[in-house]
């Protein structure tokens, strides 16, 4: 069975400081993992995805994530936060045939000036 | 290239009313799905379809009905709306490793 746990419901950082959003998963298969971002009252935008290629995945807007199988983790990082990064972030895991996607409960990122 | 199109974007219903959320995709994707988003719970799968004529239940199917008569369309029906169905609904289509979402439909049941 697939499940996703986002360890922090809220994260607050100062502009210019690093961002770390944590995600752990459980999967019976070799998972595909994704991070999506949602700005207030907007739809979902794909940040990056891992599909069994390189374990360090680079995404848009300077975000990256590292797949660590031994830790069943897929944490999202960014070296320097920008005010425009304030949004809700979702970690997502997919079954092998990609017709089901399981979402974490989300992490709201607040960026302080 | 429209991607995934959902209508309506906003809707207010009275308890007991029925309505259909429309979803269409122009990417010829086999897989389509409906999710609802509630605060603190992420997105939860309502129903999904792996192709025309084939649908199945997700995590939270009660109170919803779907059909897939064509590859392009995957409407979601609320047969008798309840306040617990107040939520944001997202339609999605997928092929391979990427899922494409619609812009969302904000539904309020009073």
PDB file of C-alpha atoms in Angstrom:
ATOM      1  CA  UNK A   1       0.000   0.000   0.000  1.00  0.00           C
ATOM      2  CA  UNK A   2       1.135   3.513  -0.786  1.00  0.00           C
ATOM      3  CA  UNK A   3       1.176   6.392   1.681  1.00  0.00           C
ATOM      4  CA  UNK A   4       2.863   9.736   2.023  1.00  0.00           C
ATOM      5  CA  UNK A   5       3.711  11.614   5.211  1.00  0.00           C
ATOM      6  CA  UNK A   6       4.681  15.249   5.156  1.00  0.00           C
ATOM      7  CA  UNK A   7       6.311  15.784   8.510  1.00  0.00           C
ATOM      8  CA  UNK A   8       5.549  19.498   8.911  1.00  0.00           C
ATOM      9  CA  UNK A   9       2.198  21.134   8.303  1.00  0.00           C
ATOM     10  CA  UNK A  10       3.750  24.628   8.459  1.00  0.00           C
ATOM     11  CA  UNK A  11       7.297  25.847   7.815  1.00  0.00           C
ATOM     12  CA  UNK A  12       8.398  29.449   8.240  1.00  0.00           C
ATOM     13  CA  UNK A  13      11.706  30.795   6.902  1.00  0.00           C
ATOM     14  CA  UNK A  14      13.228  34.182   6.302  1.00  0.00           C
ATOM     15  CA  UNK A  15      13.806  35.382   2.765  1.00  0.00           C
ATOM     16  CA  UNK A  16      17.260  34.336   1.575  1.00  0.00           C
ATOM     17  CA  UNK A  17      17.580  31.374   3.957  1.00  0.00           C
ATOM     18  CA  UNK A  18      17.391  27.680   2.985  1.00  0.00           C
ATOM     19  CA  UNK A  19      14.128  25.781   2.667  1.00  0.00           C
ATOM     20  CA  UNK A  20      13.619  22.156   3.743  1.00  0.00           C
ATOM     21  CA  UNK A  21      10.242  20.468   3.346  1.00  0.00           C
ATOM     22  CA  UNK A  22      10.216  16.877   4.534  1.00  0.00           C
ATOM     23  CA  UNK A  23       8.436  13.915   2.965  1.00  0.00           C
ATOM     24  CA  UNK A  24       8.487  10.220   3.832  1.00  0.00           C
ATOM     25  CA  UNK A  25       6.682   7.545   1.869  1.00  0.00           C
ATOM     26  CA  UNK A  26       5.793   3.912   2.005  1.00  0.00           C
ATOM     27  CA  UNK A  27       5.421   1.871  -1.124  1.00  0.00           C
ATOM     28  CA  UNK A  28       5.096  -1.739  -2.139  1.00  0.00           C
ATOM     29  CA  UNK A  29       6.608  -0.994  -5.533  1.00  0.00           C
ATOM     30  CA  UNK A  30       9.460   1.068  -6.891  1.00  0.00           C
ATOM     31  CA  UNK A  31       7.778   4.420  -6.472  1.00  0.00           C
ATOM     32  CA  UNK A  32       7.600   7.496  -8.590  1.00  0.00           C
ATOM     33  CA  UNK A  33       7.633  10.623  -6.460  1.00  0.00           C
ATOM     34  CA  UNK A  34       6.592  14.168  -7.172  1.00  0.00           C
ATOM     35  CA  UNK A  35       6.454  17.575  -5.551  1.00  0.00           C
ATOM     36  CA  UNK A  36       3.654  19.979  -6.479  1.00  0.00           C
ATOM     37  CA  UNK A  37       3.148  23.582  -5.409  1.00  0.00           C
ATOM     38  CA  UNK A  38      -0.176  25.349  -4.971  1.00  0.00           C
ATOM     39  CA  UNK A  39      -0.439  29.090  -4.570  1.00  0.00           C
ATOM     40  CA  UNK A  40      -3.565  30.437  -2.826  1.00  0.00           C
ATOM     41  CA  UNK A  41      -6.753  29.772  -4.774  1.00  0.00           C
ATOM     42  CA  UNK A  42      -4.770  28.370  -7.668  1.00  0.00           C
ATOM     43  CA  UNK A  43      -4.283  24.969  -9.253  1.00  0.00           C
ATOM     44  CA  UNK A  44      -1.374  22.584  -8.805  1.00  0.00           C
ATOM     45  CA  UNK A  45       1.973  23.070 -10.514  1.00  0.00           C
ATOM     46  CA  UNK A  46       4.579  20.338 -10.899  1.00  0.00           C
ATOM     47  CA  UNK A  47       7.906  21.281  -9.311  1.00  0.00           C
ATOM     48  CA  UNK A  48       9.836  18.092  -9.973  1.00  0.00           C
ATOM     49  CA  UNK A  49       9.551  14.322 -10.275  1.00  0.00           C
ATOM     50  CA  UNK A  50      11.612  11.220  -9.545  1.00  0.00           C
ATOM     51  CA  UNK A  51      11.064   8.187 -11.754  1.00  0.00           C
ATOM     52  CA  UNK A  52      13.992   5.831 -10.944  1.00  0.00           C
ATOM     53  CA  UNK A  53      16.684   7.769 -12.761  1.00  0.00           C
ATOM     54  CA  UNK A  54      19.109  10.089 -10.914  1.00  0.00           C
ATOM     55  CA  UNK A  55      18.373  10.229  -7.198  1.00  0.00           C
ATOM     56  CA  UNK A  56      18.963  13.988  -7.032  1.00  0.00           C
ATOM     57  CA  UNK A  57      16.238  15.678  -9.007  1.00  0.00           C
ATOM     58  CA  UNK A  58      16.316  19.321 -10.027  1.00  0.00           C
ATOM     59  CA  UNK A  59      13.075  21.157 -10.586  1.00  0.00           C
ATOM     60  CA  UNK A  60      11.799  24.574 -11.445  1.00  0.00           C
ATOM     61  CA  UNK A  61      12.462  27.792  -9.530  1.00  0.00           C
ATOM     62  CA  UNK A  62      15.652  26.457  -7.920  1.00  0.00           C
ATOM     63  CA  UNK A  63      14.034  23.578  -6.033  1.00  0.00           C
ATOM     64  CA  UNK A  64      15.535  20.129  -5.843  1.00  0.00           C
ATOM     65  CA  UNK A  65      14.805  16.866  -4.039  1.00  0.00           C
ATOM     66  CA  UNK A  66      16.814  13.770  -3.207  1.00  0.00           C
ATOM     67  CA  UNK A  67      15.370  10.271  -3.283  1.00  0.00           C
ATOM     68  CA  UNK A  68      16.809   8.196  -0.422  1.00  0.00           C
ATOM     69  CA  UNK A  69      15.545   4.655  -0.605  1.00  0.00           C
ATOM     70  CA  UNK A  70      17.168   3.564   2.667  1.00  0.00           C
ATOM     71  CA  UNK A  71      15.359   6.355   4.513  1.00  0.00           C
ATOM     72  CA  UNK A  72      12.176   6.221   2.353  1.00  0.00           C
ATOM     73  CA  UNK A  73      12.439   9.970   2.046  1.00  0.00           C
ATOM     74  CA  UNK A  74      12.061  12.559  -0.706  1.00  0.00           C
ATOM     75  CA  UNK A  75      12.760  15.916   0.948  1.00  0.00           C
ATOM     76  CA  UNK A  76      12.407  19.156  -1.008  1.00  0.00           C
ATOM     77  CA  UNK A  77      15.092  21.819  -0.665  1.00  0.00           C
ATOM     78  CA  UNK A  78      15.984  25.254  -1.974  1.00  0.00           C
ATOM     79  CA  UNK A  79      19.184  27.115  -1.077  1.00  0.00           C
ATOM     80  CA  UNK A  80      17.601  30.551  -0.766  1.00  0.00           C
ATOM     81  CA  UNK A  81      13.908  31.287  -0.212  1.00  0.00           C
ATOM     82  CA  UNK A  82      12.116  33.991  -2.140  1.00  0.00           C
ATOM     83  CA  UNK A  83       8.910  35.726  -1.135  1.00  0.00           C
ATOM     84  CA  UNK A  84       7.200  34.196  -4.178  1.00  0.00           C
ATOM     85  CA  UNK A  85       7.871  30.704  -2.769  1.00  0.00           C
ATOM     86  CA  UNK A  86       5.172  31.202  -0.124  1.00  0.00           C
ATOM     87  CA  UNK A  87       2.602  28.531  -1.002  1.00  0.00           C
ATOM     88  CA  UNK A  88       1.457  25.050  -0.067  1.00  0.00           C
ATOM     89  CA  UNK A  89       3.600  22.122  -1.178  1.00  0.00           C
ATOM     90  CA  UNK A  90       2.444  18.567  -1.733  1.00  0.00           C
ATOM     91  CA  UNK A  91       4.528  15.410  -1.884  1.00  0.00           C
ATOM     92  CA  UNK A  92       2.938  12.766  -4.123  1.00  0.00           C
ATOM     93  CA  UNK A  93       3.673   9.098  -4.730  1.00  0.00           C
ATOM     94  CA  UNK A  94       2.418   7.048  -7.640  1.00  0.00           C
ATOM     95  CA  UNK A  95       1.768   3.376  -8.135  1.00  0.00           C
ATOM     96  CA  UNK A  96       3.695   1.619 -10.852  1.00  0.00           C
ATOM     97  CA  UNK A  97       1.168   2.216 -13.608  1.00  0.00           C
ATOM     98  CA  UNK A  98       0.518   5.857 -12.687  1.00  0.00           C
ATOM     99  CA  UNK A  99      -3.259   5.710 -12.628  1.00  0.00           C
ATOM    100  CA  UNK A 100      -3.328   6.432  -8.897  1.00  0.00           C
ATOM    101  CA  UNK A 101      -1.531   9.232  -7.153  1.00  0.00           C
ATOM    102  CA  UNK A 102      -1.374   9.535  -3.370  1.00  0.00           C
ATOM    103  CA  UNK A 103      -0.958  12.968  -1.818  1.00  0.00           C
ATOM    104  CA  UNK A 104       0.588  14.029   1.426  1.00  0.00           C
ATOM    105  CA  UNK A 105      -1.420  16.386   3.619  1.00  0.00           C
ATOM    106  CA  UNK A 106       0.611  19.388   2.477  1.00  0.00           C
ATOM    107  CA  UNK A 107       3.134  21.800   3.995  1.00  0.00           C
ATOM    108  CA  UNK A 108       2.419  25.506   4.034  1.00  0.00           C
ATOM    109  CA  UNK A 109       5.574  27.519   3.511  1.00  0.00           C
ATOM    110  CA  UNK A 110       5.668  31.040   4.915  1.00  0.00           C
ATOM    111  CA  UNK A 111       8.501  33.330   3.831  1.00  0.00           C
ATOM    112  CA  UNK A 112       9.227  36.309   6.073  1.00  0.00           C
ATOM    113  CA  UNK A 113      10.799  39.489   4.727  1.00  0.00           C
TER     114      UNK A 113
ATOM    115  CA  UNK B   1      -3.455  23.168 -26.318  1.00  0.00           C
ATOM    116  CA  UNK B   2      -6.019  23.479 -23.516  1.00  0.00           C
ATOM    117  CA  UNK B   3      -4.804  20.572 -21.335  1.00  0.00           C
ATOM    118  CA  UNK B   4      -7.391  19.710 -18.683  1.00  0.00           C
ATOM    119  CA  UNK B   5     -10.469  21.928 -18.585  1.00  0.00           C
ATOM    120  CA  UNK B   6     -12.888  21.933 -15.655  1.00  0.00           C
ATOM    121  CA  UNK B   7     -16.207  23.707 -15.363  1.00  0.00           C
ATOM    122  CA  UNK B   8     -17.678  25.407 -13.437  1.00  0.00           C
ATOM    123  CA  UNK B   9     -14.950  27.132 -11.432  1.00  0.00           C
ATOM    124  CA  UNK B  10     -17.321  28.180  -8.647  1.00  0.00           C
ATOM    125  CA  UNK B  11     -20.696  26.768  -7.647  1.00  0.00           C
ATOM    126  CA  UNK B  12     -23.045  27.107  -4.691  1.00  0.00           C
ATOM    127  CA  UNK B  13     -25.584  24.327  -4.200  1.00  0.00           C
ATOM    128  CA  UNK B  14     -28.405  23.746  -1.776  1.00  0.00           C
ATOM    129  CA  UNK B  15     -28.495  20.517   0.195  1.00  0.00           C
ATOM    130  CA  UNK B  16     -30.168  17.807  -1.849  1.00  0.00           C
ATOM    131  CA  UNK B  17     -29.526  19.378  -5.237  1.00  0.00           C
ATOM    132  CA  UNK B  18     -27.688  17.489  -7.920  1.00  0.00           C
ATOM    133  CA  UNK B  19     -25.035  18.779 -10.267  1.00  0.00           C
ATOM    134  CA  UNK B  20     -22.295  17.666 -12.620  1.00  0.00           C
ATOM    135  CA  UNK B  21     -18.728  18.894 -12.679  1.00  0.00           C
ATOM    136  CA  UNK B  22     -17.406  18.704 -16.218  1.00  0.00           C
ATOM    137  CA  UNK B  23     -13.875  17.677 -17.118  1.00  0.00           C
ATOM    138  CA  UNK B  24     -12.323  17.433 -20.558  1.00  0.00           C
ATOM    139  CA  UNK B  25      -8.773  16.787 -21.734  1.00  0.00           C
ATOM    140  CA  UNK B  26      -7.326  17.149 -25.211  1.00  0.00           C
ATOM    141  CA  UNK B  27      -4.130  15.133 -24.721  1.00  0.00           C
ATOM    142  CA  UNK B  28      -5.610  11.706 -25.571  1.00  0.00           C
ATOM    143  CA  UNK B  29      -4.703  10.404 -22.103  1.00  0.00           C
ATOM    144  CA  UNK B  30      -6.062   7.061 -20.997  1.00  0.00           C
ATOM    145  CA  UNK B  31      -6.068   7.791 -17.285  1.00  0.00           C
ATOM    146  CA  UNK B  32      -8.375  10.380 -15.759  1.00  0.00           C
ATOM    147  CA  UNK B  33      -9.303  10.974 -12.154  1.00  0.00           C
ATOM    148  CA  UNK B  34     -11.165  13.209  -9.739  1.00  0.00           C
ATOM    149  CA  UNK B  35      -9.792  14.434  -6.423  1.00  0.00           C
ATOM    150  CA  UNK B  36     -11.182  16.545  -3.631  1.00  0.00           C
ATOM    151  CA  UNK B  37      -9.044  18.862  -1.558  1.00  0.00           C
ATOM    152  CA  UNK B  38      -9.903  19.656   2.039  1.00  0.00           C
ATOM    153  CA  UNK B  39      -7.793  21.682   4.500  1.00  0.00           C
ATOM    154  CA  UNK B  40      -5.049  19.610   6.125  1.00  0.00           C
ATOM    155  CA  UNK B  41      -5.892  16.495   4.145  1.00  0.00           C
ATOM    156  CA  UNK B  42      -4.163  16.990   0.821  1.00  0.00           C
ATOM    157  CA  UNK B  43      -5.962  15.635  -2.222  1.00  0.00           C
ATOM    158  CA  UNK B  44      -7.989  12.463  -1.935  1.00  0.00           C
ATOM    159  CA  UNK B  45      -8.966  10.296  -4.868  1.00  0.00           C
ATOM    160  CA  UNK B  46     -12.716  10.064  -5.511  1.00  0.00           C
ATOM    161  CA  UNK B  47     -12.971   8.027  -8.723  1.00  0.00           C
ATOM    162  CA  UNK B  48     -10.671   7.191 -11.575  1.00  0.00           C
ATOM    163  CA  UNK B  49     -10.795   5.759 -15.067  1.00  0.00           C
ATOM    164  CA  UNK B  50      -8.204   3.817 -17.027  1.00  0.00           C
ATOM    165  CA  UNK B  51      -9.974   4.271 -20.351  1.00  0.00           C
ATOM    166  CA  UNK B  52     -13.316   4.812 -22.040  1.00  0.00           C
ATOM    167  CA  UNK B  53     -15.984   2.613 -20.490  1.00  0.00           C
ATOM    168  CA  UNK B  54     -13.891   1.743 -17.418  1.00  0.00           C
ATOM    169  CA  UNK B  55     -14.192   3.447 -14.038  1.00  0.00           C
ATOM    170  CA  UNK B  56     -13.323   2.508 -10.482  1.00  0.00           C
ATOM    171  CA  UNK B  57     -13.598   3.885  -6.960  1.00  0.00           C
ATOM    172  CA  UNK B  58     -10.879   5.731  -5.129  1.00  0.00           C
ATOM    173  CA  UNK B  59     -10.537   6.545  -1.422  1.00  0.00           C
ATOM    174  CA  UNK B  60     -13.701   8.637  -0.976  1.00  0.00           C
ATOM    175  CA  UNK B  61     -16.300   7.602  -3.602  1.00  0.00           C
ATOM    176  CA  UNK B  62     -19.514   7.847  -1.553  1.00  0.00           C
ATOM    177  CA  UNK B  63     -21.984  10.421  -2.856  1.00  0.00           C
ATOM    178  CA  UNK B  64     -20.313  10.702  -6.255  1.00  0.00           C
ATOM    179  CA  UNK B  65     -20.893   9.049  -9.597  1.00  0.00           C
ATOM    180  CA  UNK B  66     -18.752   9.036 -12.747  1.00  0.00           C
ATOM    181  CA  UNK B  67     -18.871   7.760 -16.293  1.00  0.00           C
ATOM    182  CA  UNK B  68     -16.362   7.670 -19.150  1.00  0.00           C
ATOM    183  CA  UNK B  69     -18.125   7.437 -22.481  1.00  0.00           C
ATOM    184  CA  UNK B  70     -15.245   9.029 -24.415  1.00  0.00           C
ATOM    185  CA  UNK B  71     -11.508   9.340 -23.926  1.00  0.00           C
ATOM    186  CA  UNK B  72     -11.828  13.121 -23.634  1.00  0.00           C
ATOM    187  CA  UNK B  73     -14.567  13.540 -21.023  1.00  0.00           C
ATOM    188  CA  UNK B  74     -14.884  12.415 -17.399  1.00  0.00           C
ATOM    189  CA  UNK B  75     -17.797  14.126 -15.616  1.00  0.00           C
ATOM    190  CA  UNK B  76     -18.328  13.891 -11.849  1.00  0.00           C
ATOM    191  CA  UNK B  77     -21.919  13.817 -10.611  1.00  0.00           C
ATOM    192  CA  UNK B  78     -23.173  14.734  -7.173  1.00  0.00           C
ATOM    193  CA  UNK B  79     -26.524  13.001  -6.906  1.00  0.00           C
ATOM    194  CA  UNK B  80     -27.802  14.673  -3.723  1.00  0.00           C
ATOM    195  CA  UNK B  81     -25.406  17.312  -2.432  1.00  0.00           C
ATOM    196  CA  UNK B  82     -24.512  17.414   1.260  1.00  0.00           C
ATOM    197  CA  UNK B  83     -22.599  20.068   3.241  1.00  0.00           C
ATOM    198  CA  UNK B  84     -19.792  17.513   3.709  1.00  0.00           C
ATOM    199  CA  UNK B  85     -19.179  17.757  -0.036  1.00  0.00           C
ATOM    200  CA  UNK B  86     -18.122  21.383   0.271  1.00  0.00           C
ATOM    201  CA  UNK B  87     -14.614  21.209  -1.121  1.00  0.00           C
ATOM    202  CA  UNK B  88     -12.312  22.038  -3.984  1.00  0.00           C
ATOM    203  CA  UNK B  89     -12.436  19.471  -6.751  1.00  0.00           C
ATOM    204  CA  UNK B  90      -9.619  18.739  -9.176  1.00  0.00           C
ATOM    205  CA  UNK B  91      -9.844  16.713 -12.337  1.00  0.00           C
ATOM    206  CA  UNK B  92      -6.647  15.171 -13.655  1.00  0.00           C
ATOM    207  CA  UNK B  93      -5.397  13.192 -16.611  1.00  0.00           C
ATOM    208  CA  UNK B  94      -2.180  11.243 -16.832  1.00  0.00           C
ATOM    209  CA  UNK B  95       0.010   9.230 -19.102  1.00  0.00           C
ATOM    210  CA  UNK B  96       3.414   7.947 -18.193  1.00  0.00           C
ATOM    211  CA  UNK B  97       4.982   9.695 -15.257  1.00  0.00           C
ATOM    212  CA  UNK B  98       3.140  12.989 -15.315  1.00  0.00           C
ATOM    213  CA  UNK B  99      -0.287  13.969 -14.092  1.00  0.00           C
ATOM    214  CA  UNK B 100      -1.956  17.119 -15.404  1.00  0.00           C
ATOM    215  CA  UNK B 101      -4.494  18.917 -13.248  1.00  0.00           C
ATOM    216  CA  UNK B 102      -7.371  21.180 -14.085  1.00  0.00           C
ATOM    217  CA  UNK B 103      -7.656  24.574 -12.436  1.00  0.00           C
ATOM    218  CA  UNK B 104     -10.070  23.340  -9.791  1.00  0.00           C
ATOM    219  CA  UNK B 105     -13.766  23.768  -9.010  1.00  0.00           C
ATOM    220  CA  UNK B 106     -14.766  25.447  -5.751  1.00  0.00           C
ATOM    221  CA  UNK B 107     -18.051  23.918  -4.552  1.00  0.00           C
ATOM    222  CA  UNK B 108     -20.063  25.107  -1.564  1.00  0.00           C
ATOM    223  CA  UNK B 109     -23.113  23.196  -0.339  1.00  0.00           C
ATOM    224  CA  UNK B 110     -25.399  25.167   1.971  1.00  0.00           C
TER     225      UNK B 110
END
